[in-house]
């Protein structure tokens, strides 16, 4: 039973990080209908910014996280301005190829600068908590709490503030949003900034129990895509629920079936679900 | 008619194809060392796979990100059959193509129910599943160690394909065959059907085109190309590992396709050759070549989405149209002078300059 709860905890940890990364991806998709293949690279850059500021400059963990969020947000906005905005009217295949180009570039750049070796990110929260007979590393608690509070903040921002509403409005109906005077450029830049910041925070939270290396975003971005397909592309609750589904499936699958094939579970799940229901689990209407 | 027009007209003639084939046949004699022949042969093998990608992505408009995976499937089928089961090269080669087609059919039937982004993401995942299986399924694929001592294509005692130059001609023959087949497909009703699907699913369906059947056919054709290329690759390099299925190979192929000209006939070949030799001359960048290629992809899709060949064709089309306009203007002017009986040298001159 204790092992079972341990897996619940693992699933929750994985799921909350997956959810956070998928949220950024789904926000961008909702606004611009661009599947941003470069999102995993932004996540990776976020991890490196935190790592470098913490290890080389001795900055505090939380300050490093903030710096990473700002740096990646700026990078994401640059991508939007320089690449996705000029491609707004291009055929959809061009956006995807451009996003792949950005991803390849960022990875090669980081690898040239800092090498391909695996690094361990330090964290101030190394103690092991003991709650009701279960041993829980503090960092995991931080991940779950951090991810869910960030999701709550994002939810409040989108629902309660005027700026947040412009994003929701644009995702719901582009022409309608233009009619009521919403500036598409501003919303697009803001959405990219938020998605970049979410990726950087996710990376800084997750990296201490994982590793930092140039290809760290690969698997994660593919899982994030699986999640937003499951949850319906552009849907925010879908991203969170989908993240938890994949997180739990991996934790339990890895434990009860096979650790070797743990990473395949998400993709197998996608293949099965899309074979039965080509529009995803929670999607509304047709695509 | 100026020199530029003459050159561009010559590039479109069948004689140009002969020139290219003769140049390719003579290449081993002018190459300064064996390594250059090897690089060229390898580029031909990749070009075959890129032609496959051109069918599904260029003609039919579906971005298939599992293409590198099918390349690896071809290579592994050949390697497993020859090394572990003692098959001869050529039967295993045919089997590799058949396995690529069969798996392509299975994946295509599921994945092509999805459209645009969903299809791209789904195939990205399929590519990753292929990689993971090759890496983890040790009983079948030897896992991360890969497979060594793959036999070279058998020359039936006449030629020795372990030598670089004979293999070069073998690769060349297969590539010419692939291009010929691709050209037959592109100019057939089937090719037009694929094109109609690329332009609009709904319009194609309203013309009575069976979307699913044609898309699956395009997908199977492309995966067969990829696995045949993979099998040739295995016979050339003689050792393979799970890394052949890495998604970076797919991205490399997209780069080749985009540089040359997506959806064009000679684009895949030109792009593959250009980038292969560019990479060779940037050897010091080998690991970091994406620092150059990444931004290049972005710049290409923003400014030159048609690639070298596509841009050339568009430029030539504009010139021909302009010449045609000038001619009609001239004729109009001439017929006007004959009826009005007034000198019209100025309009004629304007027509000549246009």
Coordinates of C-alpha atoms in Angstrom, one line a residue:
Chain A
X1 CA 0.0 0.0 0.0
X2 CA 2.9 2.3 0.9
X3 CA 4.4 1.6 -2.5
X4 CA 1.1 2.4 -4.1
X5 CA 1.1 5.8 -2.5
X6 CA 4.7 6.3 -3.5
X7 CA 3.5 5.8 -7.1
X8 CA 0.6 8.2 -6.6
X9 CA 3.1 10.8 -5.5
X10 CA 5.4 10.1 -8.5
X11 CA 2.5 10.4 -10.8
X12 CA 1.4 13.7 -9.2
X13 CA 5.0 15.1 -9.6
X14 CA 5.3 14.1 -13.2
X15 CA 1.8 15.1 -14.0
X16 CA 2.1 18.6 -12.5
X17 CA 5.3 19.3 -14.6
X18 CA 3.8 17.9 -17.7
X19 CA 0.7 19.9 -17.1
X20 CA 2.8 23.1 -16.7
X21 CA 4.7 22.6 -19.9
X22 CA 1.6 21.5 -21.8
X23 CA -0.2 24.6 -20.6
X24 CA 2.3 26.9 -22.3
X25 CA 2.0 24.8 -25.5
X26 CA -1.8 24.8 -25.5
X27 CA -2.0 28.6 -24.9
X28 CA 0.2 29.3 -27.9
X29 CA -1.8 26.8 -30.0
X30 CA -5.1 28.4 -28.9
X31 CA -4.0 31.8 -30.0
X32 CA -1.9 31.3 -33.1
X33 CA -2.7 27.7 -34.1
X34 CA 1.0 27.0 -34.3
X35 CA 2.3 23.7 -32.8
X36 CA 5.4 25.2 -31.3
X37 CA 8.0 22.4 -31.6
X38 CA 10.5 24.8 -30.1
X39 CA 8.7 24.8 -26.7
X40 CA 10.9 21.9 -25.5
X41 CA 14.0 23.9 -26.4
X42 CA 12.7 26.9 -24.4
X43 CA 12.2 24.6 -21.4
X44 CA 15.8 23.5 -21.8
X45 CA 17.1 27.0 -22.1
X46 CA 15.2 27.8 -18.9
X47 CA 16.9 25.0 -17.1
X48 CA 20.3 26.2 -18.3
X49 CA 19.7 29.8 -17.3
X50 CA 18.8 28.7 -13.8
X51 CA 21.7 26.3 -13.6
X52 CA 24.3 28.9 -14.8
X53 CA 23.0 31.7 -12.6
X54 CA 22.9 29.4 -9.5
X55 CA 26.2 27.6 -10.0
X56 CA 28.4 30.2 -11.7
X57 CA 27.0 33.3 -10.1
X58 CA 25.8 31.9 -6.8
X59 CA 22.3 33.3 -7.1
X60 CA 19.5 32.1 -4.8
X61 CA 17.2 29.4 -6.1
X62 CA 14.1 31.5 -6.3
X63 CA 15.9 34.5 -7.9
X64 CA 17.4 32.1 -10.5
X65 CA 13.9 30.8 -11.2
X66 CA 12.7 34.4 -11.8
X67 CA 15.7 35.2 -14.0
X68 CA 15.1 32.1 -16.1
X69 CA 11.4 33.0 -16.4
X70 CA 12.2 36.5 -17.6
X71 CA 15.0 35.4 -20.0
X72 CA 12.9 32.6 -21.6
X73 CA 9.9 34.9 -21.8
X74 CA 12.0 37.4 -23.8
X75 CA 13.3 34.6 -26.0
X76 CA 9.8 33.4 -26.7
X77 CA 8.6 36.9 -27.6
X78 CA 11.6 37.2 -30.0
X79 CA 10.7 34.0 -31.6
X80 CA 7.1 35.2 -32.1
X81 CA 8.3 38.6 -33.5
X82 CA 11.0 37.3 -35.8
X83 CA 9.6 34.0 -36.9
X84 CA 6.0 33.2 -36.3
X85 CA 4.6 36.7 -37.0
X86 CA 6.1 36.9 -40.5
X87 CA 4.7 33.4 -41.2
X88 CA 1.2 34.3 -40.1
X89 CA -0.4 33.9 -43.5
X90 CA 1.9 31.1 -44.7
X91 CA 0.7 27.5 -45.2
X92 CA 0.6 25.6 -41.9
X93 CA 3.5 23.3 -42.9
X94 CA 5.9 26.4 -42.8
X95 CA 5.2 27.2 -39.2
X96 CA 6.1 23.7 -38.1
X97 CA 9.3 23.7 -40.1
X98 CA 10.3 27.1 -38.7
X99 CA 9.6 25.9 -35.2
X100 CA 11.8 22.9 -35.8
X101 CA 14.5 25.2 -37.1
X102 CA 14.4 27.3 -33.9
X103 CA 14.5 24.1 -31.8
X104 CA 17.6 22.8 -33.6
X105 CA 19.3 26.1 -33.4
X106 CA 18.8 26.6 -29.6
X107 CA 19.9 23.0 -28.9
X108 CA 23.1 23.3 -30.9
X109 CA 23.8 26.7 -29.4
X110 CA 23.5 25.4 -25.8
X111 CA 25.5 22.4 -26.7
X112 CA 28.3 24.5 -28.2
X113 CA 28.4 26.8 -25.2
X114 CA 28.1 24.3 -22.3
X115 CA 28.7 20.9 -23.8
X116 CA 26.5 17.8 -24.0
X117 CA 27.3 16.4 -20.6
X118 CA 24.6 15.8 -17.9
X119 CA 24.6 18.3 -15.1
X120 CA 22.8 18.1 -11.7
X121 CA 21.0 21.2 -10.7
X122 CA 21.5 22.2 -7.0
X123 CA 18.4 22.9 -4.9
X124 CA 18.2 24.2 -1.3
X125 CA 15.4 21.7 -0.5
X126 CA 17.2 18.4 -0.1
X127 CA 15.6 17.2 3.1
X128 CA 13.3 14.2 3.1
X129 CA 10.0 14.8 4.7
X130 CA 8.2 12.0 6.6
X131 CA 4.4 12.3 6.3
X132 CA 2.2 9.6 7.7
X133 CA 4.8 6.9 7.2
X134 CA 5.7 8.0 3.7
X135 CA 9.0 9.4 2.8
X136 CA 8.7 12.4 0.5
X137 CA 11.6 14.4 -0.8
X138 CA 11.0 18.1 -0.2
X139 CA 11.7 19.0 -3.8
X140 CA 8.7 16.9 -4.9
X141 CA 6.4 18.7 -2.6
X142 CA 7.8 21.9 -4.0
X143 CA 7.1 20.8 -7.5
X144 CA 3.5 19.8 -6.9
X145 CA 2.8 22.9 -4.8
X146 CA 4.6 25.2 -7.2
X147 CA 3.0 23.8 -10.3
X148 CA -0.5 23.9 -9.0
X149 CA -0.3 27.3 -7.5
X150 CA 1.1 28.6 -10.8
X151 CA -1.8 27.0 -12.6
X152 CA -4.2 28.7 -10.1
X153 CA -2.5 32.1 -10.7
X154 CA -2.8 31.6 -14.4
X155 CA -6.4 30.7 -14.1
X156 CA -7.1 33.9 -12.1
X157 CA -5.2 36.0 -14.6
X158 CA -7.1 34.6 -17.6
X159 CA -10.5 34.9 -15.9
X160 CA -10.3 37.9 -13.7
X161 CA -8.1 40.5 -15.4
X162 CA -8.8 42.5 -18.6
X163 CA -5.5 41.5 -20.2
X164 CA -6.1 37.9 -19.4
X165 CA -9.6 38.1 -21.0
X166 CA -8.1 39.4 -24.2
X167 CA -6.1 36.1 -24.5
X168 CA -9.2 34.0 -23.9
X169 CA -11.2 36.2 -26.3
X170 CA -8.7 35.7 -29.1
X171 CA -8.5 32.0 -28.5
X172 CA -12.3 31.7 -28.7
X173 CA -12.9 33.8 -31.8
X174 CA -10.2 35.7 -33.7
X175 CA -12.5 37.9 -35.8
X176 CA -14.7 38.7 -32.8
X177 CA -11.7 39.7 -30.8
X178 CA -10.5 42.0 -33.6
X179 CA -14.0 43.6 -33.8
X180 CA -13.9 44.6 -30.2
X181 CA -10.5 46.2 -30.7
X182 CA -8.1 43.6 -29.3
X183 CA -4.6 44.1 -30.6
X184 CA -3.5 40.8 -32.1
X185 CA 0.2 41.5 -31.9
X186 CA 0.1 42.4 -28.2
X187 CA -1.9 39.3 -27.3
X188 CA 0.4 37.0 -29.4
X189 CA 3.5 38.5 -27.7
X190 CA 2.0 38.2 -24.3
X191 CA 0.9 34.6 -24.9
X192 CA 4.4 33.6 -26.0
X193 CA 5.9 35.4 -23.0
X194 CA 3.6 33.5 -20.6
X195 CA 4.3 30.2 -22.3
X196 CA 8.0 30.7 -22.1
X197 CA 7.9 31.7 -18.5
X198 CA 5.8 28.6 -17.6
X199 CA 8.4 26.4 -19.4
X200 CA 11.3 28.0 -17.5
X201 CA 9.6 27.7 -14.1
X202 CA 8.7 24.1 -14.9
X203 CA 12.3 23.4 -15.8
X204 CA 13.7 25.0 -12.7
X205 CA 11.3 23.0 -10.5
X206 CA 11.8 19.7 -12.2
X207 CA 15.6 19.8 -13.0
X208 CA 16.9 19.1 -9.5
X209 CA 15.3 15.6 -9.5
X210 CA 16.2 15.1 -13.1
X211 CA 19.2 16.2 -15.1
X212 CA 20.2 19.2 -17.2
X213 CA 21.4 18.5 -20.7
X214 CA 20.8 19.9 -24.2
X215 CA 18.4 17.2 -25.3
X216 CA 16.3 17.3 -22.1
X217 CA 13.4 19.0 -23.8
X218 CA 12.9 16.3 -26.5
X219 CA 11.0 13.7 -24.7
X220 CA 9.1 16.3 -22.6
X221 CA 7.9 18.3 -25.6
X222 CA 6.6 15.1 -27.3
X223 CA 4.8 14.1 -24.1
X224 CA 3.4 17.7 -23.9
X225 CA 2.0 17.3 -27.4
X226 CA 0.5 14.0 -26.5
X227 CA -1.1 15.7 -23.5
X228 CA -2.6 18.6 -25.5
X229 CA -3.9 16.2 -28.1
X230 CA -5.6 14.2 -25.4
X231 CA -6.9 17.3 -23.7
X232 CA -8.0 19.0 -26.9
X233 CA -5.6 21.5 -28.5
X234 CA -6.1 24.9 -27.0
X235 CA -8.0 23.7 -23.9
X236 CA -6.5 24.8 -20.6
X237 CA -8.3 22.4 -18.3
X238 CA -7.5 19.7 -20.9
X239 CA -3.8 20.3 -20.5
X240 CA -3.9 20.0 -16.8
X241 CA -6.1 16.8 -16.8
X242 CA -4.1 15.4 -19.7
X243 CA -0.8 16.1 -17.8
X244 CA -2.1 14.2 -14.8
X245 CA -3.3 11.3 -16.9
X246 CA 0.1 10.8 -18.6
X247 CA 1.9 11.4 -15.3
X248 CA 0.0 8.7 -13.5
X249 CA 0.1 6.3 -16.5
X250 CA 3.9 6.6 -16.5
X251 CA 4.4 6.3 -12.7
X252 CA 2.2 3.2 -12.5
X253 CA 3.2 1.7 -15.9
X254 CA 6.9 2.2 -15.0
X255 CA 6.4 0.5 -11.7
X256 CA 4.0 -2.3 -12.5
X257 CA 4.9 -3.1 -16.2
X258 CA 8.4 -2.2 -17.1
X259 CA 10.8 0.7 -16.5
X260 CA 12.5 0.1 -19.8
X261 CA 9.3 0.9 -21.7
X262 CA 8.1 3.7 -19.4
X263 CA 8.7 6.4 -21.9
X264 CA 6.7 4.6 -24.6
X265 CA 3.5 4.5 -22.5
X266 CA 2.5 8.0 -23.3
X267 CA 2.9 7.5 -27.0
X268 CA 1.2 4.1 -27.0
X269 CA -1.7 5.7 -25.1
X270 CA -1.9 8.4 -27.8
X271 CA -1.8 5.8 -30.6
X272 CA -4.6 3.8 -29.0
X273 CA -6.8 6.9 -28.2
X274 CA -6.4 8.5 -31.6
X275 CA -7.1 5.2 -33.3
X276 CA -10.4 5.1 -31.6
X277 CA -11.2 8.8 -31.5
X278 CA -9.2 10.9 -34.0
X279 CA -10.2 14.2 -32.5
X280 CA -8.8 13.6 -29.0
X281 CA -10.6 12.8 -25.8
X282 CA -12.0 16.1 -24.7
X283 CA -12.2 18.1 -27.9
X284 CA -15.2 20.1 -28.7
X285 CA -16.5 20.1 -32.3
X286 CA -14.6 19.0 -35.4
X287 CA -11.1 20.1 -36.5
Chain B
X1 CA 16.6 36.0 -76.5
X2 CA 19.5 36.7 -74.1
X3 CA 21.9 34.3 -72.6
X4 CA 20.0 34.0 -69.3
X5 CA 16.9 32.8 -71.1
X6 CA 18.9 30.4 -73.2
X7 CA 20.4 28.9 -70.1
X8 CA 17.1 28.6 -68.3
X9 CA 15.5 27.0 -71.4
X10 CA 18.4 24.6 -71.6
X11 CA 17.9 23.6 -67.9
X12 CA 14.4 22.5 -68.8
X13 CA 15.3 20.3 -71.7
X14 CA 15.7 16.5 -71.7
X15 CA 19.3 17.1 -72.8
X16 CA 20.0 18.6 -69.3
X17 CA 19.1 15.2 -67.7
X18 CA 21.6 13.5 -70.0
X19 CA 24.2 16.0 -69.0
X20 CA 23.6 15.4 -65.3
X21 CA 23.7 11.6 -65.8
X22 CA 26.9 11.8 -67.7
X23 CA 28.4 14.1 -65.1
X24 CA 27.4 11.6 -62.4
X25 CA 28.9 8.7 -64.4
X26 CA 32.2 10.6 -64.8
X27 CA 32.4 11.8 -61.2
X28 CA 34.5 8.9 -59.9
X29 CA 37.1 9.7 -62.5
X30 CA 37.4 13.4 -61.6
X31 CA 37.1 13.0 -57.9
X32 CA 40.4 13.7 -56.2
X33 CA 40.1 10.8 -53.7
X34 CA 37.9 7.8 -52.7
X35 CA 36.4 9.7 -49.8
X36 CA 34.6 12.1 -52.1
X37 CA 33.1 9.2 -54.0
X38 CA 31.9 7.7 -50.7
X39 CA 30.3 11.0 -49.7
X40 CA 28.6 11.3 -53.0
X41 CA 27.3 7.7 -52.9
X42 CA 26.0 8.4 -49.4
X43 CA 24.3 11.6 -50.6
X44 CA 22.6 9.5 -53.3
X45 CA 21.3 7.0 -50.8
X46 CA 19.9 9.9 -48.7
X47 CA 18.4 11.5 -51.8
X48 CA 16.3 8.4 -52.4
X49 CA 14.8 8.7 -48.9
X50 CA 14.2 12.5 -49.5
X51 CA 12.3 11.6 -52.7
X52 CA 10.0 9.5 -50.6
X53 CA 9.4 12.4 -48.2
X54 CA 8.7 14.6 -51.2
X55 CA 5.8 12.3 -52.2
X56 CA 4.0 12.5 -48.9
X57 CA 5.1 16.0 -47.8
X58 CA 5.8 17.8 -51.1
X59 CA 3.1 16.4 -53.3
X60 CA 0.4 15.4 -50.8
X61 CA 1.1 18.1 -48.2
X62 CA 1.3 16.0 -45.1
X63 CA 4.4 16.6 -42.9
X64 CA 5.6 13.1 -42.0
X65 CA 8.0 13.3 -39.1
X66 CA 8.4 9.5 -38.8
X67 CA 10.3 9.4 -42.1
X68 CA 13.7 8.8 -40.4
X69 CA 12.1 6.0 -38.5
X70 CA 11.1 4.2 -41.7
X71 CA 14.6 4.7 -43.0
X72 CA 15.9 2.9 -39.9
X73 CA 13.2 0.1 -40.3
X74 CA 14.6 -0.6 -43.8
X75 CA 18.2 -0.7 -42.5
X76 CA 17.3 -2.9 -39.5
X77 CA 15.2 -5.3 -41.6
X78 CA 18.1 -5.9 -43.9
X79 CA 20.6 -6.2 -41.1
X80 CA 18.5 -8.6 -39.0
X81 CA 17.7 -10.8 -42.0
X82 CA 21.2 -11.0 -43.3
X83 CA 23.2 -11.1 -40.0
X84 CA 20.8 -13.1 -37.7
X85 CA 19.0 -15.2 -40.2
X86 CA 21.6 -15.8 -42.9
X87 CA 19.5 -14.4 -45.8
X88 CA 21.3 -13.3 -49.0
X89 CA 21.5 -9.6 -49.6
X90 CA 19.0 -9.1 -52.4
X91 CA 16.1 -11.2 -51.0
X92 CA 16.6 -9.3 -47.7
X93 CA 16.7 -6.0 -49.6
X94 CA 13.3 -6.8 -51.2
X95 CA 12.0 -7.8 -47.8
X96 CA 13.2 -4.5 -46.4
X97 CA 11.1 -2.6 -48.9
X98 CA 8.1 -4.9 -48.3
X99 CA 8.4 -4.4 -44.5
X100 CA 8.6 -0.6 -45.0
X101 CA 5.5 -0.7 -47.2
X102 CA 3.6 -2.9 -44.8
X103 CA 4.4 -0.9 -41.6
X104 CA 3.8 2.2 -43.6
X105 CA 0.3 0.9 -44.5
X106 CA -0.5 0.1 -40.9
X107 CA 0.8 3.5 -39.5
X108 CA -0.8 5.3 -42.4
X109 CA -4.2 3.9 -41.9
X110 CA -4.2 5.2 -38.3
X111 CA -2.3 8.4 -38.7
X112 CA -3.9 9.7 -41.8
X113 CA -7.3 9.9 -40.2
X114 CA -5.7 13.0 -38.5
X115 CA -5.1 16.3 -40.2
X116 CA -2.3 18.8 -40.4
X117 CA -0.9 19.5 -37.0
X118 CA -2.3 16.3 -35.5
X119 CA -0.8 14.2 -38.2
X120 CA 2.7 15.9 -37.8
X121 CA 2.6 15.4 -34.0
X122 CA 1.3 11.8 -34.3
X123 CA 4.1 10.9 -36.8
X124 CA 6.6 12.5 -34.5
X125 CA 5.5 10.2 -31.8
X126 CA 5.5 7.2 -34.1
X127 CA 9.1 8.0 -35.0
X128 CA 10.0 8.1 -31.4
X129 CA 8.3 4.8 -30.7
X130 CA 10.3 3.3 -33.5
X131 CA 13.5 4.7 -31.9
X132 CA 12.6 3.3 -28.5
X133 CA 11.8 -0.1 -29.8
X134 CA 15.1 -0.3 -31.7
X135 CA 16.9 0.8 -28.6
X136 CA 15.1 -1.4 -26.1
X137 CA 14.0 -4.6 -27.9
X138 CA 17.3 -6.3 -27.5
X139 CA 16.3 -9.8 -28.6
X140 CA 15.4 -8.5 -32.0
X141 CA 17.6 -5.5 -32.6
X142 CA 20.7 -6.1 -30.4
X143 CA 19.6 -2.9 -28.5
X144 CA 22.0 0.0 -28.1
X145 CA 25.0 -2.0 -29.4
X146 CA 23.6 -2.0 -32.9
X147 CA 24.3 -4.6 -35.6
X148 CA 27.7 -5.0 -37.2
X149 CA 29.1 -7.0 -40.1
X150 CA 26.2 -6.4 -42.4
X151 CA 27.1 -7.9 -45.8
X152 CA 27.5 -5.6 -48.8
X153 CA 25.2 -6.0 -51.7
X154 CA 26.1 -9.2 -53.6
X155 CA 27.6 -8.6 -57.0
X156 CA 27.0 -12.2 -58.2
X157 CA 30.7 -12.7 -58.6
X158 CA 30.8 -9.9 -61.3
X159 CA 31.4 -6.8 -59.2
X160 CA 32.5 -6.3 -55.6
X161 CA 30.3 -3.8 -53.9
X162 CA 32.5 -3.5 -50.8
X163 CA 34.6 -1.3 -53.0
X164 CA 33.5 2.4 -53.0
X165 CA 33.3 3.0 -56.8
X166 CA 31.1 0.0 -57.7
X167 CA 28.8 0.9 -54.8
X168 CA 28.7 4.5 -56.1
X169 CA 27.3 3.2 -59.4
X170 CA 24.8 1.0 -57.6
X171 CA 23.6 3.9 -55.5
X172 CA 23.4 6.1 -58.7
X173 CA 21.4 3.4 -60.5
X174 CA 18.9 3.2 -57.6
X175 CA 18.7 6.9 -57.4
X176 CA 18.0 7.4 -61.1
X177 CA 15.4 4.7 -60.9
X178 CA 13.8 6.5 -57.9
X179 CA 13.7 9.8 -59.6
X180 CA 12.3 8.3 -62.8
X181 CA 9.6 6.6 -60.7
X182 CA 8.9 9.9 -58.8
X183 CA 8.6 11.7 -62.0
X184 CA 6.2 9.2 -63.4
X185 CA 4.1 9.5 -60.3
X186 CA 4.2 13.3 -60.3
X187 CA 3.0 13.5 -63.9
X188 CA 0.4 10.8 -63.6
X189 CA -3.2 11.2 -62.6
X190 CA -2.1 9.9 -59.2
X191 CA 0.3 12.8 -58.8
X192 CA -2.4 15.3 -59.8
X193 CA -4.6 13.7 -57.2
X194 CA -2.0 14.1 -54.5
X195 CA -1.5 17.7 -55.5
X196 CA -5.3 18.3 -55.3
X197 CA -5.2 16.9 -51.8
X198 CA -2.4 19.2 -50.8
X199 CA -4.2 22.3 -52.1
X200 CA -7.4 21.5 -50.3
X201 CA -8.8 18.4 -48.7
X202 CA -12.4 19.6 -49.1
X203 CA -12.0 20.6 -52.7
X204 CA -10.4 17.3 -53.5
X205 CA -13.1 15.4 -51.8
X206 CA -15.7 17.4 -53.7
X207 CA -14.1 16.3 -57.0
X208 CA -14.8 12.7 -55.9
X209 CA -11.3 11.9 -54.7
X210 CA -11.1 9.2 -52.1
X211 CA -8.9 11.1 -49.6
X212 CA -8.0 8.3 -47.3
X213 CA -7.1 5.8 -50.0
X214 CA -4.9 8.3 -51.9
X215 CA -3.2 9.6 -48.7
X216 CA -2.4 6.1 -47.6
X217 CA -1.1 5.3 -51.0
X218 CA 1.2 8.4 -50.9
X219 CA 2.3 7.4 -47.4
X220 CA 3.1 3.8 -48.4
X221 CA 5.0 5.0 -51.4
X222 CA 7.1 7.3 -49.2
X223 CA 7.8 4.7 -46.5
X224 CA 8.9 2.2 -49.2
X225 CA 11.3 4.8 -50.6
X226 CA 12.6 5.4 -47.1
X227 CA 13.1 1.8 -46.2
X228 CA 14.7 0.9 -49.5
X229 CA 17.1 3.8 -48.9
X230 CA 17.7 2.5 -45.4
X231 CA 18.5 -1.0 -46.7
X232 CA 21.0 0.5 -49.2
X233 CA 22.5 2.5 -46.4
X234 CA 23.0 -0.6 -44.2
X235 CA 24.7 -2.3 -47.1
X236 CA 27.0 0.6 -47.6
X237 CA 27.9 1.6 -44.0
X238 CA 27.8 -2.1 -42.9
X239 CA 26.9 -1.3 -39.2
X240 CA 23.9 0.4 -37.8
X241 CA 22.5 1.4 -34.4
X242 CA 19.3 2.9 -32.9
X243 CA 20.7 6.4 -33.7
X244 CA 19.6 5.9 -37.4
X245 CA 16.0 6.3 -36.1
X246 CA 16.7 9.6 -34.3
X247 CA 14.4 12.4 -35.3
X248 CA 17.4 14.5 -36.3
X249 CA 17.6 12.5 -39.5
X250 CA 14.1 13.4 -40.3
X251 CA 14.9 17.0 -39.7
X252 CA 18.0 16.7 -41.9
X253 CA 15.8 15.4 -44.7
X254 CA 13.3 18.3 -44.2
X255 CA 16.3 20.6 -44.6
X256 CA 17.4 18.9 -47.9
X257 CA 13.8 19.0 -49.2
X258 CA 13.3 22.7 -48.3
X259 CA 16.6 23.9 -49.7
X260 CA 16.1 22.1 -53.0
X261 CA 12.4 22.9 -53.4
X262 CA 9.6 21.1 -51.8
X263 CA 7.2 19.4 -54.3
X264 CA 9.6 19.8 -57.2
X265 CA 11.2 17.0 -59.2
X266 CA 14.9 17.9 -59.0
X267 CA 14.7 19.8 -55.7
X268 CA 15.3 16.8 -53.4
X269 CA 18.4 15.8 -55.3
X270 CA 19.8 19.3 -55.5
X271 CA 19.1 20.0 -51.9
X272 CA 20.6 16.8 -50.7
X273 CA 23.8 17.3 -52.7
X274 CA 24.1 21.0 -51.8
X275 CA 23.7 20.4 -48.0
X276 CA 25.8 17.3 -48.0
X277 CA 28.7 19.1 -49.6
X278 CA 28.1 22.2 -47.4
X279 CA 28.3 20.0 -44.3
X280 CA 31.5 18.4 -45.6
X281 CA 33.1 21.8 -46.1
X282 CA 31.9 22.9 -42.6
X283 CA 33.3 19.7 -41.1
X284 CA 34.6 21.6 -38.0
X285 CA 30.9 22.3 -37.4
X286 CA 29.8 18.7 -37.7
X287 CA 28.2 18.5 -34.3
X288 CA 27.0 22.1 -34.3
X289 CA 25.9 22.2 -37.9
X290 CA 22.4 23.0 -36.7
X291 CA 23.6 26.4 -35.6
X292 CA 23.8 27.2 -39.3
X293 CA 21.0 24.9 -40.5
X294 CA 18.4 25.9 -37.8
X295 CA 18.3 29.6 -38.7
X296 CA 18.7 28.6 -42.4
X297 CA 15.4 26.6 -42.2
X298 CA 13.7 29.6 -40.6
X299 CA 15.0 32.1 -43.2
X300 CA 14.1 29.7 -46.0
X301 CA 10.4 29.2 -45.0
X302 CA 10.0 32.9 -44.4
X303 CA 11.7 34.3 -47.6
X304 CA 12.2 31.4 -50.0
X305 CA 9.6 28.8 -49.2
X306 CA 9.9 27.3 -52.7
X307 CA 13.6 26.4 -52.4
X308 CA 16.2 26.6 -55.2
X309 CA 14.3 24.7 -57.8
X310 CA 10.9 26.1 -56.9
X311 CA 12.2 29.7 -57.0
X312 CA 13.9 29.0 -60.4
X313 CA 10.6 27.7 -61.8
X314 CA 8.6 30.6 -60.5
X315 CA 11.2 33.1 -61.9
X316 CA 11.2 31.3 -65.3
X317 CA 7.4 31.3 -65.2
X318 CA 7.3 35.1 -64.6
X319 CA 9.8 35.7 -67.4
X320 CA 7.8 33.5 -69.9
X321 CA 4.7 35.3 -68.9
X322 CA 6.3 38.7 -69.4
X323 CA 7.7 37.6 -72.8
X324 CA 4.3 36.4 -73.7
X325 CA 2.7 39.7 -72.7
X326 CA 5.3 41.6 -74.6
X327 CA 4.6 39.4 -77.7
X328 CA 0.9 39.9 -77.6
X329 CA 1.4 43.7 -77.1
X330 CA 3.7 43.7 -80.0
X331 CA 1.2 41.8 -82.2
X332 CA -1.5 44.1 -81.1
X333 CA 0.7 47.1 -82.0
X334 CA 1.5 45.5 -85.4
X335 CA -2.1 44.8 -86.3
X336 CA -2.9 48.3 -85.1
X337 CA -0.3 49.9 -87.5
X338 CA -1.6 47.8 -90.4
X339 CA -5.1 49.1 -89.9
X340 CA -4.3 52.7 -88.9
X341 CA -1.4 53.0 -91.4
X342 CA 0.5 55.1 -88.8
X343 CA 4.2 54.4 -87.8
X344 CA 4.3 52.7 -84.5
X345 CA 8.0 52.2 -83.9
X346 CA 7.8 53.6 -80.4
X347 CA 5.2 51.0 -79.3
X348 CA 7.1 48.3 -80.9
X349 CA 10.2 49.3 -79.1
X350 CA 8.3 49.4 -75.8
X351 CA 7.1 45.9 -76.6
X352 CA 10.7 44.8 -77.1
X353 CA 11.9 46.2 -73.9
X354 CA 9.1 44.8 -71.8

